[in-house]
Amino acid sequence: MIFKKCLALEFSDSPPSAFTAPMLLTQIALVTPSLWTNIHITSPSQGFQSLLKVWLDRAQRLPAKISLDGRRESAVEDVVRERAGQFADLEVWEDTQDQGREIDPWDLGNIARTPFLTLDKLTLGSNRATNRQTRLGINTCLEFLHNTPRLGQCTLIGWANINQVWLSEPRMHTCLRQLDLGHWSRICTAQVLEQLTLPALEFLHLSTLDIKLDEFEAFFTRSAAPLRTLQLIAHPSSFWMEYCPRTDAVSLCRLVPRLHHIDILFDAYDMTIPFFNALRTEPEFLPSIVSIAVRVRWPEDLSVFCEQLRDVLSARRRTFQSFKLFQVDGYDSREEFESDQAQIAAALGGLVEDGMHLEIDEM
């Protein structure tokens, strides 16, 4: 049907042949700019920059997305810099194809210093999170943010190299609404927050708590952001254990009382107890929260765990709209998980009747 609708009238009564269809589709593609706005480049060959220019020309003035994955040719980077005003979405994934290459932490400097005045979304990712020498420094991240004044979403995955920061005072970014520092399985330093003021921030994901509580407080105070969603892993990475004491989840949440949604991964079951106790006994603790997701390895004694969950959710049943519970690390068998899942669901079933959405699953 797609082919038939695209054909000229004289061909409408007969199906396209194996020869005419590709030609017609090519002609359609060449005059459809939206088909050329999403470009993914993986380790390009020499001379690829000419083809990239053609693709960007075909996109005309539509906002484009480009993803640079693995080893990059300088000529390709030059084209990206020349056409910086054409991009709304930029992804840079470092060293995902050439695992044996040593990375210069400053090899993104030329792109980072390029003004991307129309960019709305930026992703900087590294798949070599275990090798600190391959991670991008904070200065380069800050350089990107400085040159993307309209940026609304920023994701940093696996970047954590700590080097001397040259800023004399935190830099303000007035448009950034979403900041994702890491991934559930790959850490990214939260120390970049020390160098930023983000008055428009609504969403924050932290994959490690490697800055002190007073530094978090300073960030939230000067930003005065309308933060509504917080995702975090409630423990520092092993590398940072000696750098700073644990920043506990309860103390951190007290700094952002206007949160509506929180998604939190606990390192161990016993770390959930202070958090649940605060929710159960302190009405002023996260008073605006409407949805919560907890990720933790379930304890062997599910009866105590279920009682704890039931007490918390009963205390907040008037405000909670959604509660999600995820099992971390998984079970040896699906049957074992489903048995425990059913036990928890049965214990909390009465809350569903009150209109609360419950989800119990594996992470």
Short mmCIF file of C-alpha atoms in Angstrom, two decimals, residues 209 211-218 220 230-235 246-259 262 274-275 285-286:
data_model
loop_
_atom_site.label_atom_id
_atom_site.label_comp_id
_atom_site.label_asym_id
_atom_site.label_seq_id
_atom_site.Cartn_x
_atom_site.Cartn_y
_atom_site.Cartn_z
CA LEU A 209 26.78 9.98 45.88
CA ILE A 211 30.02 14.59 47.09
CA LYS A 212 29.29 15.60 50.65
CA LEU A 213 25.88 16.53 51.95
CA ASP A 214 26.80 20.19 52.48
CA GLU A 215 27.91 20.38 48.83
CA PHE A 216 24.54 18.99 47.75
CA GLU A 217 22.83 21.54 49.96
CA ALA A 218 24.88 24.37 48.45
CA PHE A 220 20.15 23.02 45.78
CA LEU A 230 14.96 12.42 41.66
CA GLN A 231 16.60 9.12 40.80
CA LEU A 232 19.59 7.98 42.83
CA ILE A 233 21.70 5.08 44.01
CA ALA A 234 21.86 5.46 47.77
CA HIS A 235 25.54 4.73 48.30
CA ARG A 246 28.14 8.18 53.19
CA THR A 247 25.51 10.67 52.08
CA ASP A 248 22.37 8.92 53.24
CA ALA A 249 19.15 9.04 51.26
CA VAL A 250 17.04 10.49 54.06
CA SER A 251 19.32 13.50 54.59
CA LEU A 252 19.52 14.12 50.85
CA CYS A 253 15.74 13.98 50.40
CA ARG A 254 15.25 16.52 53.18
CA LEU A 255 17.02 19.03 50.94
CA VAL A 256 14.35 18.71 48.22
CA PRO A 257 10.99 18.56 50.04
CA ARG A 258 8.96 19.49 46.94
CA LEU A 259 9.74 16.24 45.12
CA ILE A 262 11.56 9.47 43.55
CA PRO A 274 15.62 4.73 57.89
CA PHE A 275 14.01 5.82 54.62
CA PHE A 285 9.28 14.25 55.07
CA LEU A 286 8.64 14.46 51.31
#
